[in-house]
């Protein structure tokens, strides 16, 4: 079960803007559903920007970064490291 802190929101919340990692790239998305009522491995349903909703995907928090200044900087560093390994 997801641990829910006192503010009522787990690490990521419904409608949060996120960057979702797929391979060595990140794609902008929005959380459209959160499953918190059971033990689940992928509790967040995300909708990818500019993609049809058939591409919506259940993901876990380890696949996401917040789409903010800190998250975009982390994304840049991860993608740069991946390019350097090639």
mmCIF file of N, CA and C in Angstrom:
data_model
loop_
_atom_site.group_PDB
_atom_site.id
_atom_site.type_symbol
_atom_site.label_atom_id
_atom_site.label_comp_id
_atom_site.label_asym_id
_atom_site.label_seq_id
_atom_site.Cartn_x
_atom_site.Cartn_y
_atom_site.Cartn_z
ATOM 1 N N UNK A 1 0.842 -1.181 0.000
ATOM 2 C CA UNK A 1 0.000 0.000 0.000
ATOM 3 C C UNK A 1 0.888 1.246 0.000
ATOM 4 N N UNK A 2 0.474 2.261 -0.730
ATOM 5 C CA UNK A 2 1.235 3.508 -0.774
ATOM 6 C C UNK A 2 1.223 4.184 0.586
ATOM 7 N N UNK A 3 2.380 4.646 0.994
ATOM 8 C CA UNK A 3 2.477 5.440 2.215
ATOM 9 C C UNK A 3 1.982 6.847 1.897
ATOM 10 N N UNK A 4 0.996 7.317 2.621
ATOM 11 C CA UNK A 4 0.451 8.650 2.380
ATOM 12 C C UNK A 4 0.835 9.558 3.540
ATOM 13 N N UNK A 5 1.637 10.592 3.270
ATOM 14 C CA UNK A 5 2.040 11.500 4.349
ATOM 15 C C UNK A 5 0.873 12.346 4.860
ATOM 16 N N UNK A 6 1.140 13.107 5.899
ATOM 17 C CA UNK A 6 0.090 13.898 6.539
ATOM 18 C C UNK A 6 -0.612 14.865 5.601
ATOM 19 N N UNK A 7 0.092 15.371 4.576
ATOM 20 C CA UNK A 7 -0.564 16.320 3.665
ATOM 21 C C UNK A 7 -1.525 15.625 2.714
ATOM 22 N N UNK A 8 -1.646 14.276 2.821
ATOM 23 C CA UNK A 8 -2.616 13.530 2.020
ATOM 24 C C UNK A 8 -2.134 13.151 0.638
ATOM 25 N N UNK A 9 -0.895 13.459 0.307
ATOM 26 C CA UNK A 9 -0.386 13.210 -1.034
ATOM 27 C C UNK A 9 0.882 12.364 -0.957
ATOM 28 N N UNK A 10 0.915 11.210 -1.666
ATOM 29 C CA UNK A 10 2.152 10.437 -1.703
ATOM 30 C C UNK A 10 3.225 11.194 -2.488
ATOM 31 N N UNK A 11 4.307 10.548 -2.821
ATOM 32 C CA UNK A 11 5.416 11.207 -3.516
ATOM 33 C C UNK A 11 4.953 11.984 -4.749
ATOM 34 N N UNK A 12 4.033 11.417 -5.494
ATOM 35 C CA UNK A 12 3.439 12.085 -6.655
ATOM 36 C C UNK A 12 1.929 12.090 -6.467
ATOM 37 N N UNK A 13 1.270 13.123 -6.979
ATOM 38 C CA UNK A 13 -0.171 13.282 -6.790
ATOM 39 C C UNK A 13 -0.909 13.341 -8.123
ATOM 40 N N UNK A 14 -2.189 13.101 -8.064
ATOM 41 C CA UNK A 14 -3.066 13.227 -9.220
ATOM 42 C C UNK A 14 -2.876 14.600 -9.853
ATOM 43 N N UNK A 15 -2.757 14.629 -11.155
ATOM 44 C CA UNK A 15 -2.594 15.826 -11.988
ATOM 45 C C UNK A 15 -1.193 16.435 -11.926
ATOM 46 N N UNK A 16 -0.250 15.823 -11.192
ATOM 47 C CA UNK A 16 1.123 16.320 -11.215
ATOM 48 C C UNK A 16 1.691 16.214 -12.622
ATOM 49 N N UNK A 17 2.499 17.198 -12.983
ATOM 50 C CA UNK A 17 3.258 17.162 -14.234
ATOM 51 C C UNK A 17 4.550 16.417 -13.938
ATOM 52 N N UNK A 18 4.875 15.422 -14.755
ATOM 53 C CA UNK A 18 6.044 14.589 -14.516
ATOM 54 C C UNK A 18 6.821 14.357 -15.801
ATOM 55 N N UNK A 19 8.040 13.855 -15.631
ATOM 56 C CA UNK A 19 8.872 13.391 -16.732
ATOM 57 C C UNK A 19 9.032 11.891 -16.510
ATOM 58 N N UNK A 20 8.609 11.088 -17.479
ATOM 59 C CA UNK A 20 8.631 9.639 -17.326
ATOM 60 C C UNK A 20 9.765 9.054 -18.154
ATOM 61 N N UNK A 21 10.576 8.246 -17.504
ATOM 62 C CA UNK A 21 11.721 7.629 -18.184
ATOM 63 C C UNK A 21 11.275 6.400 -18.965
ATOM 64 N N UNK A 22 11.705 6.366 -20.207
ATOM 65 C CA UNK A 22 11.471 5.202 -21.058
ATOM 66 C C UNK A 22 12.786 4.959 -21.783
ATOM 67 N N UNK A 23 13.492 3.902 -21.410
ATOM 68 C CA UNK A 23 14.826 3.684 -21.947
ATOM 69 C C UNK A 23 15.754 4.755 -21.404
ATOM 70 N N UNK A 24 16.433 5.445 -22.301
ATOM 71 C CA UNK A 24 17.357 6.513 -21.889
ATOM 72 C C UNK A 24 16.781 7.900 -22.127
ATOM 73 N N UNK A 25 15.485 7.978 -22.356
ATOM 74 C CA UNK A 25 14.842 9.269 -22.601
ATOM 75 C C UNK A 25 13.713 9.489 -21.606
ATOM 76 N N UNK A 26 13.354 10.753 -21.464
ATOM 77 C CA UNK A 26 12.235 11.132 -20.604
ATOM 78 C C UNK A 26 11.170 11.810 -21.451
ATOM 79 N N UNK A 27 9.924 11.547 -21.132
ATOM 80 C CA UNK A 27 8.808 12.129 -21.870
ATOM 81 C C UNK A 27 7.896 12.878 -20.900
ATOM 82 N N UNK A 28 7.470 14.094 -21.271
ATOM 83 C CA UNK A 28 6.562 14.845 -20.401
ATOM 84 C C UNK A 28 5.187 14.190 -20.365
ATOM 85 N N UNK A 29 4.619 14.168 -19.164
ATOM 86 C CA UNK A 29 3.320 13.518 -18.980
ATOM 87 C C UNK A 29 2.609 14.137 -17.785
ATOM 88 N N UNK A 30 1.375 13.694 -17.580
ATOM 89 C CA UNK A 30 0.584 14.124 -16.426
ATOM 90 C C UNK A 30 -0.024 12.884 -15.785
ATOM 91 N N UNK A 31 -0.019 12.861 -14.456
ATOM 92 C CA UNK A 31 -0.637 11.747 -13.741
ATOM 93 C C UNK A 31 -2.154 11.918 -13.816
ATOM 94 N N UNK A 32 -2.838 10.889 -14.342
ATOM 95 C CA UNK A 32 -4.285 10.978 -14.508
ATOM 96 C C UNK A 32 -5.055 10.063 -13.556
ATOM 97 N N UNK A 33 -4.346 9.140 -12.900
ATOM 98 C CA UNK A 33 -4.997 8.275 -11.919
ATOM 99 C C UNK A 33 -3.940 7.750 -10.967
ATOM 100 N N UNK A 34 -4.320 7.596 -9.693
ATOM 101 C CA UNK A 34 -3.428 7.043 -8.681
ATOM 102 C C UNK A 34 -4.164 5.921 -7.962
ATOM 103 N N UNK A 35 -3.558 4.736 -7.947
ATOM 104 C CA UNK A 35 -4.137 3.599 -7.211
ATOM 105 C C UNK A 35 -3.464 3.561 -5.840
ATOM 106 N N UNK A 36 -4.242 3.693 -4.798
ATOM 107 C CA UNK A 36 -3.671 3.682 -3.450
ATOM 108 C C UNK A 36 -4.385 2.702 -2.530
ATOM 109 N N UNK A 37 -5.333 1.958 -3.051
ATOM 110 C CA UNK A 37 -6.144 1.094 -2.210
ATOM 111 C C UNK A 37 -5.621 -0.337 -2.112
ATOM 112 N N UNK A 38 -4.531 -0.649 -2.786
ATOM 113 C CA UNK A 38 -4.002 -2.007 -2.754
ATOM 114 C C UNK A 38 -2.501 -1.976 -2.976
ATOM 115 N N UNK A 39 -1.871 -3.090 -2.719
ATOM 116 C CA UNK A 39 -0.442 -3.193 -2.985
ATOM 117 C C UNK A 39 -0.280 -3.358 -4.498
ATOM 118 N N UNK A 40 0.303 -2.333 -5.109
ATOM 119 C CA UNK A 40 0.494 -2.363 -6.558
ATOM 120 C C UNK A 40 1.918 -1.947 -6.881
ATOM 121 N N UNK A 41 2.458 -2.516 -7.948
ATOM 122 C CA UNK A 41 3.827 -2.179 -8.301
ATOM 123 C C UNK A 41 3.912 -0.932 -9.174
ATOM 124 N N UNK A 42 2.841 -0.602 -9.860
ATOM 125 C CA UNK A 42 2.819 0.575 -10.740
ATOM 126 C C UNK A 42 1.544 1.373 -10.446
ATOM 127 N N UNK A 43 1.579 2.219 -9.411
ATOM 128 C CA UNK A 43 0.345 2.871 -8.953
ATOM 129 C C UNK A 43 -0.085 4.128 -9.706
ATOM 130 N N UNK A 44 0.732 4.623 -10.649
ATOM 131 C CA UNK A 44 0.419 5.891 -11.307
ATOM 132 C C UNK A 44 0.103 5.680 -12.782
ATOM 133 N N UNK A 45 -1.070 6.134 -13.202
ATOM 134 C CA UNK A 45 -1.413 6.123 -14.622
ATOM 135 C C UNK A 45 -1.052 7.484 -15.182
ATOM 136 N N UNK A 46 -0.171 7.488 -16.201
ATOM 137 C CA UNK A 46 0.258 8.748 -16.795
ATOM 138 C C UNK A 46 -0.237 8.854 -18.230
ATOM 139 N N UNK A 47 -0.520 10.091 -18.622
ATOM 140 C CA UNK A 47 -0.866 10.402 -20.006
ATOM 141 C C UNK A 47 0.277 11.232 -20.580
ATOM 142 N N UNK A 48 0.874 10.723 -21.658
ATOM 143 C CA UNK A 48 2.008 11.405 -22.285
ATOM 144 C C UNK A 48 1.526 12.567 -23.153
ATOM 145 N N UNK A 49 2.174 13.711 -23.005
ATOM 146 C CA UNK A 49 1.856 14.888 -23.813
ATOM 147 C C UNK A 49 1.985 14.545 -25.296
ATOM 148 N N UNK A 50 1.050 15.024 -26.090
ATOM 149 C CA UNK A 50 1.061 14.888 -27.547
ATOM 150 C C UNK A 50 0.937 13.448 -28.034
ATOM 151 N N UNK A 51 0.501 12.528 -27.161
ATOM 152 C CA UNK A 51 0.272 11.145 -27.556
ATOM 153 C C UNK A 51 -1.197 10.815 -27.325
ATOM 154 N N UNK A 52 -1.725 9.923 -28.132
ATOM 155 C CA UNK A 52 -3.080 9.427 -27.962
ATOM 156 C C UNK A 52 -3.182 8.720 -26.607
ATOM 157 N N UNK A 53 -4.365 8.720 -25.999
ATOM 158 C CA UNK A 53 -4.507 8.121 -24.677
ATOM 159 C C UNK A 53 -4.298 6.608 -24.678
ATOM 160 N N UNK A 54 -4.284 5.982 -25.848
ATOM 161 C CA UNK A 54 -3.992 4.544 -25.881
ATOM 162 C C UNK A 54 -2.550 4.259 -25.440
ATOM 163 N N UNK A 55 -1.707 5.298 -25.400
ATOM 164 C CA UNK A 55 -0.331 5.158 -24.939
ATOM 165 C C UNK A 55 -0.191 5.419 -23.434
ATOM 166 N N UNK A 56 -1.311 5.752 -22.772
ATOM 167 C CA UNK A 56 -1.272 5.932 -21.321
ATOM 168 C C UNK A 56 -0.692 4.665 -20.692
ATOM 169 N N UNK A 57 0.018 4.845 -19.585
ATOM 170 C CA UNK A 57 0.761 3.721 -19.025
ATOM 171 C C UNK A 57 0.790 3.800 -17.506
ATOM 172 N N UNK A 58 0.689 2.630 -16.861
ATOM 173 C CA UNK A 58 0.858 2.536 -15.416
ATOM 174 C C UNK A 58 2.350 2.462 -15.125
ATOM 175 N N UNK A 59 2.844 3.339 -14.250
ATOM 176 C CA UNK A 59 4.277 3.388 -13.924
ATOM 177 C C UNK A 59 4.452 3.499 -12.412
ATOM 178 N N UNK A 60 5.696 3.253 -11.976
ATOM 179 C CA UNK A 60 5.982 3.455 -10.556
ATOM 180 C C UNK A 60 6.796 4.734 -10.381
ATOM 181 N N UNK A 61 6.979 5.138 -9.153
ATOM 182 C CA UNK A 61 7.630 6.421 -8.882
ATOM 183 C C UNK A 61 9.095 6.427 -9.308
ATOM 184 N N UNK A 62 9.730 5.269 -9.393
ATOM 185 C CA UNK A 62 11.133 5.215 -9.799
ATOM 186 C C UNK A 62 11.327 5.555 -11.267
ATOM 187 N N UNK A 63 10.249 5.561 -12.039
ATOM 188 C CA UNK A 63 10.324 5.894 -13.463
ATOM 189 C C UNK A 63 10.054 7.373 -13.723
ATOM 190 N N UNK A 64 9.767 8.146 -12.664
ATOM 191 C CA UNK A 64 9.326 9.521 -12.854
ATOM 192 C C UNK A 64 10.183 10.530 -12.108
ATOM 193 N N UNK A 65 10.211 11.728 -12.671
ATOM 194 C CA UNK A 65 10.764 12.910 -12.014
ATOM 195 C C UNK A 65 9.678 13.973 -12.045
ATOM 196 N N UNK A 66 9.673 14.849 -11.070
ATOM 197 C CA UNK A 66 8.749 15.982 -11.123
ATOM 198 C C UNK A 66 9.168 16.880 -12.283
ATOM 199 N N UNK A 67 8.203 17.417 -12.999
ATOM 200 C CA UNK A 67 8.504 18.320 -14.115
ATOM 201 C C UNK A 67 8.646 19.736 -13.548
ATOM 202 N N UNK A 68 9.777 19.944 -12.886
ATOM 203 C CA UNK A 68 10.118 21.247 -12.336
ATOM 204 C C UNK A 68 11.596 21.481 -12.618
ATOM 205 N N UNK A 69 12.130 22.577 -12.138
ATOM 206 C CA UNK A 69 13.524 22.910 -12.431
ATOM 207 C C UNK A 69 14.478 21.798 -11.976
ATOM 208 N N UNK A 70 14.280 21.304 -10.777
ATOM 209 C CA UNK A 70 15.144 20.245 -10.249
ATOM 210 C C UNK A 70 15.015 18.959 -11.069
ATOM 211 N N UNK A 71 13.784 18.587 -11.424
ATOM 212 C CA UNK A 71 13.560 17.385 -12.217
ATOM 213 C C UNK A 71 14.159 17.486 -13.611
ATOM 214 N N UNK A 72 14.029 18.665 -14.229
ATOM 215 C CA UNK A 72 14.603 18.846 -15.574
ATOM 216 C C UNK A 72 16.125 18.802 -15.543
ATOM 217 N N UNK A 73 16.738 19.305 -14.463
ATOM 218 C CA UNK A 73 18.193 19.224 -14.327
ATOM 219 C C UNK A 73 18.631 17.767 -14.151
ATOM 220 N N UNK A 74 17.908 17.007 -13.351
ATOM 221 C CA UNK A 74 18.214 15.593 -13.163
ATOM 222 C C UNK A 74 18.062 14.843 -14.492
ATOM 223 N N UNK A 75 17.026 15.152 -15.232
ATOM 224 C CA UNK A 75 16.795 14.552 -16.555
ATOM 225 C C UNK A 75 17.984 14.827 -17.463
ATOM 226 N N UNK A 76 18.443 16.067 -17.489
ATOM 227 C CA UNK A 76 19.568 16.445 -18.343
ATOM 228 C C UNK A 76 20.815 15.632 -17.993
ATOM 229 N N UNK A 77 21.090 15.494 -16.694
ATOM 230 C CA UNK A 77 22.276 14.746 -16.260
ATOM 231 C C UNK A 77 22.177 13.263 -16.601
ATOM 232 N N UNK A 78 21.013 12.670 -16.405
ATOM 233 C CA UNK A 78 20.825 11.243 -16.705
ATOM 234 C C UNK A 78 20.981 10.998 -18.203
ATOM 235 N N UNK A 79 20.361 11.847 -19.031
ATOM 236 C CA UNK A 79 20.474 11.674 -20.482
ATOM 237 C C UNK A 79 21.911 11.892 -20.953
ATOM 238 N N UNK A 80 22.614 12.833 -20.338
ATOM 239 C CA UNK A 80 24.010 13.078 -20.697
ATOM 240 C C UNK A 80 24.879 11.872 -20.343
ATOM 241 N N UNK A 81 24.668 11.292 -19.179
ATOM 242 C CA UNK A 81 25.413 10.096 -18.781
ATOM 243 C C UNK A 81 25.153 8.944 -19.749
ATOM 244 N N UNK A 82 23.893 8.799 -20.169
ATOM 245 C CA UNK A 82 23.553 7.724 -21.105
ATOM 246 C C UNK A 82 24.273 7.937 -22.443
ATOM 247 N N UNK A 83 24.333 9.182 -22.919
ATOM 248 C CA UNK A 83 25.038 9.468 -24.179
ATOM 249 C C UNK A 83 26.532 9.174 -24.050
ATOM 250 N N UNK A 84 27.103 9.488 -22.908
ATOM 251 C CA UNK A 84 28.531 9.278 -22.692
ATOM 252 C C UNK A 84 28.919 7.804 -22.601
ATOM 253 N N UNK A 85 27.969 6.937 -22.274
ATOM 254 C CA UNK A 85 28.243 5.509 -22.178
ATOM 255 C C UNK A 85 28.256 4.819 -23.519
ATOM 256 N N UNK A 86 27.753 5.466 -24.543
ATOM 257 C CA UNK A 86 27.677 4.848 -25.880
ATOM 258 C C UNK A 86 29.022 4.746 -26.511
#
